[in-house]
Short mmCIF file of N, CA and C in Angstrom, two decimals:
data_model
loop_
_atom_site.label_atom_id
_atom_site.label_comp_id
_atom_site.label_asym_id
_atom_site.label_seq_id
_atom_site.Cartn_x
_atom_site.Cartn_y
_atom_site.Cartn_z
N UNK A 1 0.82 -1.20 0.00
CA UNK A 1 0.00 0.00 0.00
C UNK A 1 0.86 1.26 0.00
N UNK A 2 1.79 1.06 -0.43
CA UNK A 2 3.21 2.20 -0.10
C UNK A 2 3.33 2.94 1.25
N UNK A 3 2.82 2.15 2.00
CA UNK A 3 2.93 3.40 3.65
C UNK A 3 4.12 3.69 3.54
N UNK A 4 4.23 4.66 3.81
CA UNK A 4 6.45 4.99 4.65
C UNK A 4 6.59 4.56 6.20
N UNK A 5 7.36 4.25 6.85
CA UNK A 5 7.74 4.39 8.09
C UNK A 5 7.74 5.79 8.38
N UNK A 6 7.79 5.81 9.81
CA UNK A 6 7.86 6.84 9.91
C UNK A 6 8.96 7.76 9.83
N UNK A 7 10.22 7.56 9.35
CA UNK A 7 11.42 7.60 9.11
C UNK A 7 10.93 8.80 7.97
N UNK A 8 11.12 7.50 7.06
CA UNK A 8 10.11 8.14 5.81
C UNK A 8 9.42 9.35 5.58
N UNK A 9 8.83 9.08 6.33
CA UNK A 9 7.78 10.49 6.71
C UNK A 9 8.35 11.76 6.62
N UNK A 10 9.01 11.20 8.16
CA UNK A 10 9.79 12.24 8.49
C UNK A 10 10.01 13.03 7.33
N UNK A 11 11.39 12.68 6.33
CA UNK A 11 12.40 12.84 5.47
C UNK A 11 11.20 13.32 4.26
N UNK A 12 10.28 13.20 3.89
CA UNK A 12 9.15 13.07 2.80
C UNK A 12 8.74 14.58 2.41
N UNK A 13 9.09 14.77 1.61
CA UNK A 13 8.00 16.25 1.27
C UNK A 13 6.81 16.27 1.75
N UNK A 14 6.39 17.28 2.32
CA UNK A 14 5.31 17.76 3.15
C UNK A 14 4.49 19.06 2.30
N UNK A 15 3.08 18.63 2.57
CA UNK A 15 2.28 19.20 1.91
C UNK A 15 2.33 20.74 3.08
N UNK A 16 2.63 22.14 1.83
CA UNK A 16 2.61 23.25 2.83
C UNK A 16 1.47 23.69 3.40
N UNK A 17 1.37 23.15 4.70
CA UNK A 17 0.28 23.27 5.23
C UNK A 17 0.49 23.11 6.97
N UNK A 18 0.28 24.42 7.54
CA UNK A 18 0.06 23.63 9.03
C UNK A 18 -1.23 23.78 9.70
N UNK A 19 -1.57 22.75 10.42
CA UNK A 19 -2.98 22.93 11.33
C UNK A 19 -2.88 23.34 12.53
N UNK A 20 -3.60 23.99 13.50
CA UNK A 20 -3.55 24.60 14.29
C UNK A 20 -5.09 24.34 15.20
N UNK A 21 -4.97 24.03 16.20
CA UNK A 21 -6.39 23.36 17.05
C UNK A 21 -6.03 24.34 18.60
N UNK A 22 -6.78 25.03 18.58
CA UNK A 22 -7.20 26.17 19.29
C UNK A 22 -8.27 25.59 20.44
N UNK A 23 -8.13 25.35 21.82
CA UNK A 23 -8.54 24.70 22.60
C UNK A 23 -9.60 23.38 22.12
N UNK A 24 -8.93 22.57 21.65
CA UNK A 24 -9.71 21.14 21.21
C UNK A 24 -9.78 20.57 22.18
N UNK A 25 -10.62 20.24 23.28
CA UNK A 25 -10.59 19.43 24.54
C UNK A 25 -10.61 18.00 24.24
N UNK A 26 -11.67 17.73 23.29
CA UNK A 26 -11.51 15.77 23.22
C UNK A 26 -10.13 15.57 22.44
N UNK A 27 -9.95 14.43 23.28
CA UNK A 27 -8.28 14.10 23.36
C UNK A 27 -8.61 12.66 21.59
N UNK A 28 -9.67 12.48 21.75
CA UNK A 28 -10.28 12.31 20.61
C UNK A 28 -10.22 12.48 19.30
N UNK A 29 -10.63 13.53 19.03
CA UNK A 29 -10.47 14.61 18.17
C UNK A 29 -8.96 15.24 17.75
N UNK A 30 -8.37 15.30 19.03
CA UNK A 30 -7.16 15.82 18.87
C UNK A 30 -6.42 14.17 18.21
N UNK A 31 -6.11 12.99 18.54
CA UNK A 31 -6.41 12.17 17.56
C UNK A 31 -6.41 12.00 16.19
N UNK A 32 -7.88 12.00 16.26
CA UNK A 32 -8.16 12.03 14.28
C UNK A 32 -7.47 13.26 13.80
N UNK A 33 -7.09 14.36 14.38
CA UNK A 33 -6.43 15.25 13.10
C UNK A 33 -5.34 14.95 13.30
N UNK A 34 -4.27 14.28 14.14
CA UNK A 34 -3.35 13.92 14.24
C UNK A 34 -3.33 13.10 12.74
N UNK A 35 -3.99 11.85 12.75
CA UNK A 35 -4.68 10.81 11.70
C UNK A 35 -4.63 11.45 10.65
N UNK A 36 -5.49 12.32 10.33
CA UNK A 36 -5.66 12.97 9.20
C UNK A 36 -4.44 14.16 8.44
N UNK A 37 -3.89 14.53 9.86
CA UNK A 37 -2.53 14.97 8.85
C UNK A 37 -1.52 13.59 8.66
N UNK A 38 -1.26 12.95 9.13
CA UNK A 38 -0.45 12.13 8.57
C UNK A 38 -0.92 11.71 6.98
N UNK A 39 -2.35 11.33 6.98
CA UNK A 39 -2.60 10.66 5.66
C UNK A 39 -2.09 11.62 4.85
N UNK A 40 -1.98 13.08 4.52
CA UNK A 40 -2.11 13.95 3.60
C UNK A 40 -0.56 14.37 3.73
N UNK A 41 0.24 14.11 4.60
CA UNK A 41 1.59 14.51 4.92
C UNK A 41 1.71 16.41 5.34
N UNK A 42 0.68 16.56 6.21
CA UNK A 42 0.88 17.79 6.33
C UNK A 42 1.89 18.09 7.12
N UNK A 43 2.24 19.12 6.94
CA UNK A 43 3.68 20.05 7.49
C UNK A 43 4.23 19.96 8.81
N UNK A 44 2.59 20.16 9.81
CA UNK A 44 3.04 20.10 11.07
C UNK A 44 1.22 20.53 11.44
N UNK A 45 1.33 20.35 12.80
CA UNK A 45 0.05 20.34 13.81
C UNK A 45 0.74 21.14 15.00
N UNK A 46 -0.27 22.61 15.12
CA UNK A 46 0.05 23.40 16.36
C UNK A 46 -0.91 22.94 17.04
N UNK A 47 -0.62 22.42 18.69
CA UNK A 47 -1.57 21.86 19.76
C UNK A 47 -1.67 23.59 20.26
N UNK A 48 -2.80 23.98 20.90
CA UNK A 48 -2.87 25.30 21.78
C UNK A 48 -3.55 25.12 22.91
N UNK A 49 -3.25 25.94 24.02
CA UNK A 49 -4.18 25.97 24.86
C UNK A 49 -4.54 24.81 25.44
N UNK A 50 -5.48 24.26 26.51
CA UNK A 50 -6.25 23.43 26.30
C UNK A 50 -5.85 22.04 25.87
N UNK A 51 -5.36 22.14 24.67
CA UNK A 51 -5.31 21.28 23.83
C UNK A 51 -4.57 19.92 24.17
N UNK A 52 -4.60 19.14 24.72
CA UNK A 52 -3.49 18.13 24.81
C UNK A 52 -2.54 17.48 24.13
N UNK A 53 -1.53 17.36 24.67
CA UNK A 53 -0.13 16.66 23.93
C UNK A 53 0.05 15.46 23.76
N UNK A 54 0.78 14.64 22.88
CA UNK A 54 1.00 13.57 22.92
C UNK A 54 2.26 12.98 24.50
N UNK A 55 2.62 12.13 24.40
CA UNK A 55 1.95 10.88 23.94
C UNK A 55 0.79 10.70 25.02
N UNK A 56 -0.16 10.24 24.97
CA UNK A 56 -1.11 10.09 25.60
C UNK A 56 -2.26 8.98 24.97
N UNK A 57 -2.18 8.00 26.18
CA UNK A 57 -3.28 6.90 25.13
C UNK A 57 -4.70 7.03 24.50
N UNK A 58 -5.39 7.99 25.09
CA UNK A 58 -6.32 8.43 24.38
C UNK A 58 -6.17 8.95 22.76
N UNK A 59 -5.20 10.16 22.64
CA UNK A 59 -4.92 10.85 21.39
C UNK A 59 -4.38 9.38 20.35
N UNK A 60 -3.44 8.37 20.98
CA UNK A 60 -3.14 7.23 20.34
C UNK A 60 -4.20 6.45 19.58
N UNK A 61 -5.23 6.44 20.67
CA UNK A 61 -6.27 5.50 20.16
C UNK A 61 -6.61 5.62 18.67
N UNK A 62 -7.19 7.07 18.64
CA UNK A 62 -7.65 8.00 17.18
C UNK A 62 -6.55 8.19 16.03
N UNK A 63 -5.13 8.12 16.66
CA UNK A 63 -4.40 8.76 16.19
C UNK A 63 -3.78 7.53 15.23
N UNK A 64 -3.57 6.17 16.11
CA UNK A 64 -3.05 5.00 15.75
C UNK A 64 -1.49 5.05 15.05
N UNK A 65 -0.72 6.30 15.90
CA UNK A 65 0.40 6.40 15.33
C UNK A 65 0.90 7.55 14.47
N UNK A 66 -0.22 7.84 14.28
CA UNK A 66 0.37 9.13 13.46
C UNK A 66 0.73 10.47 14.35
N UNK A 67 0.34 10.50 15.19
CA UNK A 67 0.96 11.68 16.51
C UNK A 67 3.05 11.20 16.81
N UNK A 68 2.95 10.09 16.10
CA UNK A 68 4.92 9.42 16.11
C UNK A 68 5.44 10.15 14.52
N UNK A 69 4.64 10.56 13.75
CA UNK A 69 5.18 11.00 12.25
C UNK A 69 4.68 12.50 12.12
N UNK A 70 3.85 12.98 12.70
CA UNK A 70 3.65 14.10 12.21
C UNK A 70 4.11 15.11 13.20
N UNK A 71 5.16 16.43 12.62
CA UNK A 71 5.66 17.50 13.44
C UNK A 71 4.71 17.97 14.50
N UNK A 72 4.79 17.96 15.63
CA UNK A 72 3.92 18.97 16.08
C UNK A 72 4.42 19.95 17.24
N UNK A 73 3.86 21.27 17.49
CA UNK A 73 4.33 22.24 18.67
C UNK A 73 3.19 22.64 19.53
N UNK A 74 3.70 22.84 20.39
CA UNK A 74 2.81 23.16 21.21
C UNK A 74 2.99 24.45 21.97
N UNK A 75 1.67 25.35 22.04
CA UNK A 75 1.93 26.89 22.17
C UNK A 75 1.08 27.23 23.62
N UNK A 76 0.97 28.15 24.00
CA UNK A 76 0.25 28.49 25.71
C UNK A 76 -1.35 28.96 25.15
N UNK A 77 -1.03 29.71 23.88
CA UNK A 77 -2.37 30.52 23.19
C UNK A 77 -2.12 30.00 21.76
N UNK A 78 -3.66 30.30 21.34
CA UNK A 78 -3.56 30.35 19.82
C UNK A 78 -3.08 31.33 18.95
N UNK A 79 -3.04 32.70 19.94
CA UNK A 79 -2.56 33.43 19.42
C UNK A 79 -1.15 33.49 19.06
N UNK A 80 -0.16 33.08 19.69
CA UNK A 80 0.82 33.20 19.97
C UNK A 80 1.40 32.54 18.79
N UNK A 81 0.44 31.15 18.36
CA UNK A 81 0.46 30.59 17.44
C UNK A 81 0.72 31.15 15.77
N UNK A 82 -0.48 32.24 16.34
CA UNK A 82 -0.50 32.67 14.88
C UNK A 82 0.32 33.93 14.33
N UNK A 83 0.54 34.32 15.52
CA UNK A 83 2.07 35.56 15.42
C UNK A 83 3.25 34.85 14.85
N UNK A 84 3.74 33.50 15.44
CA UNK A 84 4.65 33.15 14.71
C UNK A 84 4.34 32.28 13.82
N UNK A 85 3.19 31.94 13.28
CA UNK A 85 2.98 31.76 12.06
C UNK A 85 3.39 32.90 10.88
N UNK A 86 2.73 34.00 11.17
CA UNK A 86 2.63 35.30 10.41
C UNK A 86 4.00 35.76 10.03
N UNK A 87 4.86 35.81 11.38
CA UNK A 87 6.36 35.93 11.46
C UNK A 87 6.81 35.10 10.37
N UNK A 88 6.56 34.06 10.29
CA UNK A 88 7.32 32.90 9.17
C UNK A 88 6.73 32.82 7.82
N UNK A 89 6.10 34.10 7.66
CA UNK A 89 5.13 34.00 6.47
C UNK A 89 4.00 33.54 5.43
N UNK A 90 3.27 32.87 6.87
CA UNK A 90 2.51 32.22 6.28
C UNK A 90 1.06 32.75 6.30
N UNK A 91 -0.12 32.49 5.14
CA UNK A 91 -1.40 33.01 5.21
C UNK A 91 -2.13 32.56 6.47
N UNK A 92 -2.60 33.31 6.86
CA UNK A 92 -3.53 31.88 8.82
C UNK A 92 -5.19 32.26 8.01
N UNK A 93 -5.69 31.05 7.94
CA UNK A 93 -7.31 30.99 8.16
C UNK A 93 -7.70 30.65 8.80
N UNK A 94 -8.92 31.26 9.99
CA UNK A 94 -9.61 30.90 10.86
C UNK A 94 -10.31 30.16 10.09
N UNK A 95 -11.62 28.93 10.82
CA UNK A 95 -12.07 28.06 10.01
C UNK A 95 -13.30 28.41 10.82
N UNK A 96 -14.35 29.22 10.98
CA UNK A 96 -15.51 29.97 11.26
C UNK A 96 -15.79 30.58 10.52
N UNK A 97 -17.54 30.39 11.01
CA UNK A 97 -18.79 31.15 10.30
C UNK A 97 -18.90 32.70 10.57
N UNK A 98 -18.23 33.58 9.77
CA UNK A 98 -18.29 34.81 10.27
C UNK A 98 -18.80 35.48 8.83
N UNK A 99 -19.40 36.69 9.15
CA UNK A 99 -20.11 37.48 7.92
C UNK A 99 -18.11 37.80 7.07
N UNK A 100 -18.35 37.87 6.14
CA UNK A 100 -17.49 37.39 5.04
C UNK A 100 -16.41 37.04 4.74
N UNK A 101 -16.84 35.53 5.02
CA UNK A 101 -15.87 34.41 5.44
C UNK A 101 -15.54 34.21 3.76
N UNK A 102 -14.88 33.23 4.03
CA UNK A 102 -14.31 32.89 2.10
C UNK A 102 -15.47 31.69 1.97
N UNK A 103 -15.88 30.95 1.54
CA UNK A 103 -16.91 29.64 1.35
C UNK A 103 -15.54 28.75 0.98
N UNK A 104 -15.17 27.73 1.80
CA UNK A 104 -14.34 26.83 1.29
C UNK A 104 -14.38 26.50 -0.32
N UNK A 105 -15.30 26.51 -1.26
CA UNK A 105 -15.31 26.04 -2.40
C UNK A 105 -14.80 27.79 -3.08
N UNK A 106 -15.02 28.53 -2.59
CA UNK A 106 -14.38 29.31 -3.06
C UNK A 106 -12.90 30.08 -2.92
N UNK A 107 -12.12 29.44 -2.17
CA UNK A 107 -10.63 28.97 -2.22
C UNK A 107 -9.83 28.86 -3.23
N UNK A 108 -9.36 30.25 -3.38
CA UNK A 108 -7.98 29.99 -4.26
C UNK A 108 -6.54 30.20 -4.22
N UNK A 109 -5.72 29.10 -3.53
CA UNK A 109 -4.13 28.77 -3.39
C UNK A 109 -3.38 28.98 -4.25
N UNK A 110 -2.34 29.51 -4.20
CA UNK A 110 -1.31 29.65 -5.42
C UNK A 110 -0.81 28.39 -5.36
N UNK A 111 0.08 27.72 -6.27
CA UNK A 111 0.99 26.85 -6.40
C UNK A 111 1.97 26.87 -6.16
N UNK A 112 2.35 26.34 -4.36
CA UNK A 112 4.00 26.07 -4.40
C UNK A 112 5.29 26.54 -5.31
N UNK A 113 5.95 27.37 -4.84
CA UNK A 113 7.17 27.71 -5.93
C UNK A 113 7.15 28.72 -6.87
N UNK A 114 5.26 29.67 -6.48
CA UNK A 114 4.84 30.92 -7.27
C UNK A 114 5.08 31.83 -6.57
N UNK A 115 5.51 32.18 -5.49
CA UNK A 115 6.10 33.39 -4.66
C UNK A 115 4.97 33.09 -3.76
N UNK A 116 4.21 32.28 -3.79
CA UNK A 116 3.01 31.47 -2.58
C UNK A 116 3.44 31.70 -1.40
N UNK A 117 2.50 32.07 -0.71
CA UNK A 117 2.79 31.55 0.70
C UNK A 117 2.16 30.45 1.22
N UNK A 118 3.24 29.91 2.23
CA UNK A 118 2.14 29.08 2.86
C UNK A 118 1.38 29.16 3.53
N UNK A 119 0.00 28.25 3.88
CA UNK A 119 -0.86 28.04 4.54
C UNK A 119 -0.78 27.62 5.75
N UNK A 120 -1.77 28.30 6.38
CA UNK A 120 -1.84 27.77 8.00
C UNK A 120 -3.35 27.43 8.57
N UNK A 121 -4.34 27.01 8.72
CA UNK A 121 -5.43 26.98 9.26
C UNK A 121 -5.81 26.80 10.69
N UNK A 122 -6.64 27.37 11.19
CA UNK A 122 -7.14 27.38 12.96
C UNK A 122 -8.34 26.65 12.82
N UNK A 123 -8.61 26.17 13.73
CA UNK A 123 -9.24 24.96 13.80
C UNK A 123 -10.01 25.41 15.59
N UNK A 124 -11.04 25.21 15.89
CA UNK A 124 -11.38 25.59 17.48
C UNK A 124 -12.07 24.68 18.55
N UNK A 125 -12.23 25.01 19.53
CA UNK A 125 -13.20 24.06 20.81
C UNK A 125 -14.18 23.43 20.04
N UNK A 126 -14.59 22.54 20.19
CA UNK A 126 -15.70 21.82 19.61
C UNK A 126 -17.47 22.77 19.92
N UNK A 127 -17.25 23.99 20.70
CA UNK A 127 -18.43 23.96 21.82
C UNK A 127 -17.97 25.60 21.09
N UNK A 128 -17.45 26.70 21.26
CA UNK A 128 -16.74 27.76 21.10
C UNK A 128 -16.46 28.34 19.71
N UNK A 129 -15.86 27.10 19.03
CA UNK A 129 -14.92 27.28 18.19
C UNK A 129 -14.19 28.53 18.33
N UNK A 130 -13.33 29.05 17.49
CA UNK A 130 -11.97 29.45 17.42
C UNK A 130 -12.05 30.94 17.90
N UNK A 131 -11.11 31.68 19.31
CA UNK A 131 -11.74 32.17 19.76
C UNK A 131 -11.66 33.53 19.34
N UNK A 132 -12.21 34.71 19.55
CA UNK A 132 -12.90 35.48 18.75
C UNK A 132 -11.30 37.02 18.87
N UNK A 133 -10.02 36.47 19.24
CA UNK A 133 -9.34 36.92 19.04
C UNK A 133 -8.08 36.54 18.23
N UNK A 134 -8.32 35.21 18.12
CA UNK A 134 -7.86 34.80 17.00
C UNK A 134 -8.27 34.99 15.97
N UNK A 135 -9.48 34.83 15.62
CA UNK A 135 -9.97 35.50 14.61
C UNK A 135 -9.46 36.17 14.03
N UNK A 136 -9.21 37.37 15.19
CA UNK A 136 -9.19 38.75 14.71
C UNK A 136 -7.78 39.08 14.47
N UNK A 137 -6.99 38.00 14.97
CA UNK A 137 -5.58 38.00 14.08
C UNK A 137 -5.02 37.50 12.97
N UNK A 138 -6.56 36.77 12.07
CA UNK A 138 -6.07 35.97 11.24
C UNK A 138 -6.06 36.64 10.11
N UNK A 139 -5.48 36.01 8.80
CA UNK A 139 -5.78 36.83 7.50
C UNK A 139 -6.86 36.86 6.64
N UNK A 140 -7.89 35.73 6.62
CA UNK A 140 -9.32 35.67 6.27
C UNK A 140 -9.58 34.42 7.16
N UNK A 141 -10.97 33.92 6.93
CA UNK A 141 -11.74 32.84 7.94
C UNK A 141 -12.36 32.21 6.83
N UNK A 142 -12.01 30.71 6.57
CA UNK A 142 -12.93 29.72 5.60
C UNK A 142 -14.40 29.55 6.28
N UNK A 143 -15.73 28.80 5.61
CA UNK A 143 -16.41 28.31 6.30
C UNK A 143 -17.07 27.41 5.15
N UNK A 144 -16.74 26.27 5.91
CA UNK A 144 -17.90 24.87 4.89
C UNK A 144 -19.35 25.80 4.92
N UNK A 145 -19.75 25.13 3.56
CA UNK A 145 -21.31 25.19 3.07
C UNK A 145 -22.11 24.33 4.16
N UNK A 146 -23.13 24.78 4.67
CA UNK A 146 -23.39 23.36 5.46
C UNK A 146 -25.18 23.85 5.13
N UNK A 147 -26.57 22.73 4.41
CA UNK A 147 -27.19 23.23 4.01
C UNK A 147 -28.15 22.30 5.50
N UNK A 148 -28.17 21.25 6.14
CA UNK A 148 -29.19 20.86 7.08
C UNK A 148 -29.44 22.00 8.06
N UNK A 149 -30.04 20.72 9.21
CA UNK A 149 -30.60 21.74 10.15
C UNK A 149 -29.93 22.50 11.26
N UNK A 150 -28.50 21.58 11.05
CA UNK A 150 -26.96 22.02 12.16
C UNK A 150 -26.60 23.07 11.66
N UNK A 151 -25.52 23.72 11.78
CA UNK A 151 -24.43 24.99 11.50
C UNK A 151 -23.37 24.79 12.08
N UNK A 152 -22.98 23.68 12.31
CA UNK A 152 -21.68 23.11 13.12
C UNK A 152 -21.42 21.83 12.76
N UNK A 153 -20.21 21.65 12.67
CA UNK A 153 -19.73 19.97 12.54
C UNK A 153 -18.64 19.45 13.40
N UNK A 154 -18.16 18.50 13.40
CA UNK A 154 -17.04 17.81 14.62
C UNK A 154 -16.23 18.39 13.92
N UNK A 155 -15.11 19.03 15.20
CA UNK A 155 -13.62 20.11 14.45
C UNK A 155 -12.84 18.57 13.67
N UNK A 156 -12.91 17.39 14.19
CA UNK A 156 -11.92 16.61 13.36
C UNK A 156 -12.60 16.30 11.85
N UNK A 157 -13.57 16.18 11.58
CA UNK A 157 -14.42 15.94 10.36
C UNK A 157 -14.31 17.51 9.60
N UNK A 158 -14.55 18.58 10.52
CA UNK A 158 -14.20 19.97 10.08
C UNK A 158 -12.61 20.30 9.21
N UNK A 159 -11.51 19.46 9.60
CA UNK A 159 -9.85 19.40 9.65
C UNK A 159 -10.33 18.30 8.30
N UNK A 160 -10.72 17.34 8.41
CA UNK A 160 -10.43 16.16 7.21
C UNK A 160 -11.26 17.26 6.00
N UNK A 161 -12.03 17.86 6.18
CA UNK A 161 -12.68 18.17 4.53
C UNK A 161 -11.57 19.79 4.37
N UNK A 162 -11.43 20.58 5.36
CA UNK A 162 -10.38 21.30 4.99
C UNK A 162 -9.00 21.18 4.43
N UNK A 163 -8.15 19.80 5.47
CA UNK A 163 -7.20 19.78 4.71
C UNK A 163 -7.20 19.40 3.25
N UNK A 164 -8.42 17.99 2.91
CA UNK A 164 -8.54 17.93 1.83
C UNK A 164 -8.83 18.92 0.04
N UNK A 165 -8.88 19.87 0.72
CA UNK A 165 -9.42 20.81 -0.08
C UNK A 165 -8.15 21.67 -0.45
N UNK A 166 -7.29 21.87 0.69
CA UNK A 166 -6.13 22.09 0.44
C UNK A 166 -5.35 21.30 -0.50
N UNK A 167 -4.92 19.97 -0.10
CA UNK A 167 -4.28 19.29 -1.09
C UNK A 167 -4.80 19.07 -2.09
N UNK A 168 -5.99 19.32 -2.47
CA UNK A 168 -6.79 18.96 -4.07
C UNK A 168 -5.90 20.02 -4.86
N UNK A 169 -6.49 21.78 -3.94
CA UNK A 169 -5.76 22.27 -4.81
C UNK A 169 -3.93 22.18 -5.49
N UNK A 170 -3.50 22.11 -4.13
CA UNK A 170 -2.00 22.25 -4.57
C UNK A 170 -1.29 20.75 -4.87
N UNK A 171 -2.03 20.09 -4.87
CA UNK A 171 -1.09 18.23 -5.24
C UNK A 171 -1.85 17.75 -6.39
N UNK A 172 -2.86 18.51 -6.70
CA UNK A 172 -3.84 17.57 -8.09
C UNK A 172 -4.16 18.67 -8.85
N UNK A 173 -3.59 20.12 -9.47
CA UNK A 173 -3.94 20.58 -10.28
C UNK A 173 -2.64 21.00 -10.89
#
């Protein structure tokens, strides 16, 4: 199935992309996006706040290893996060419903190696989401289409259709 070790990994080109989870309390959750950046080889995972660290058997459970391959740091705030994100030049999207948010389908990434920057996304509490000063430090805010009777989805299911959307654009066009 071509997995890499995690060696591999390591050493592997990485999709420019980091995630960022802004008080995620289920150790759960924190988990599956662990999971979910590994599948996609993202860059790295900022834990904040709140947020719990590896190693921890819970995050393992979800994670099944991928919290051993994928970079991650861990910050006191999200903010703090996203200052030295910004510092290192990268775009930050909050991932909230705010009056004029971008619509995830309306997302457009430059291509790696075009004077691009990279990407960073915030990700928030399951209950909260992302908090309203981060926000306000970010450079725009995505938000899924969502047409039922919710307006909210699980932040790790929230992380799998974002990052994916990311790598569509910049690994498949």
């Amino acid at each position: 199935m071509n997995r890499l070790s995690v060696e591999e990994f390591r050493q592997a080109e990485k999709l420019p992309l980091i995630v960022v989870l802004d008080d995620v309390r289920s150790l759960y959750n924190i988990g599956s996006v662990f999971r979910t950046c590994d599948a996609f080889r993202v860059e790295a995972l900022y834990l904040c706040g709140i947020t719990a660290t590896p190693p921890h058997p819970e995050i393992h459970k979800t994670a099944l290893g991928g919290e051993d391959a994928v970079s991650w740091r861990y910050f006191k705030t999200a903010e703090e996060a996203v200052d030295t994100l910004h510092q290192g030049g990268y775009d930050v999207y909050a991932v909230e419903q705010v009056e004029g948010s971008t619509k995830l389908h309306e997302l457009r990434l430059d291509q790696p190696g075009t004077d691009s920057k990279p990407v960073a996304v915030v990700l928030g509490n399951e209950v909260k989401g992302v908090h309203q000063s981060v926000v306000d430090r970010c450079d725009n805010c995505l938000e899924i289409p969502q047409f039922g009777t919710k307006h909210s989805m699980n932040v790790s299911v929230t992380a799998g259709i974002v990052i994916w959307e990311v790598a569509r654009q910049l690994l498949f066009r």
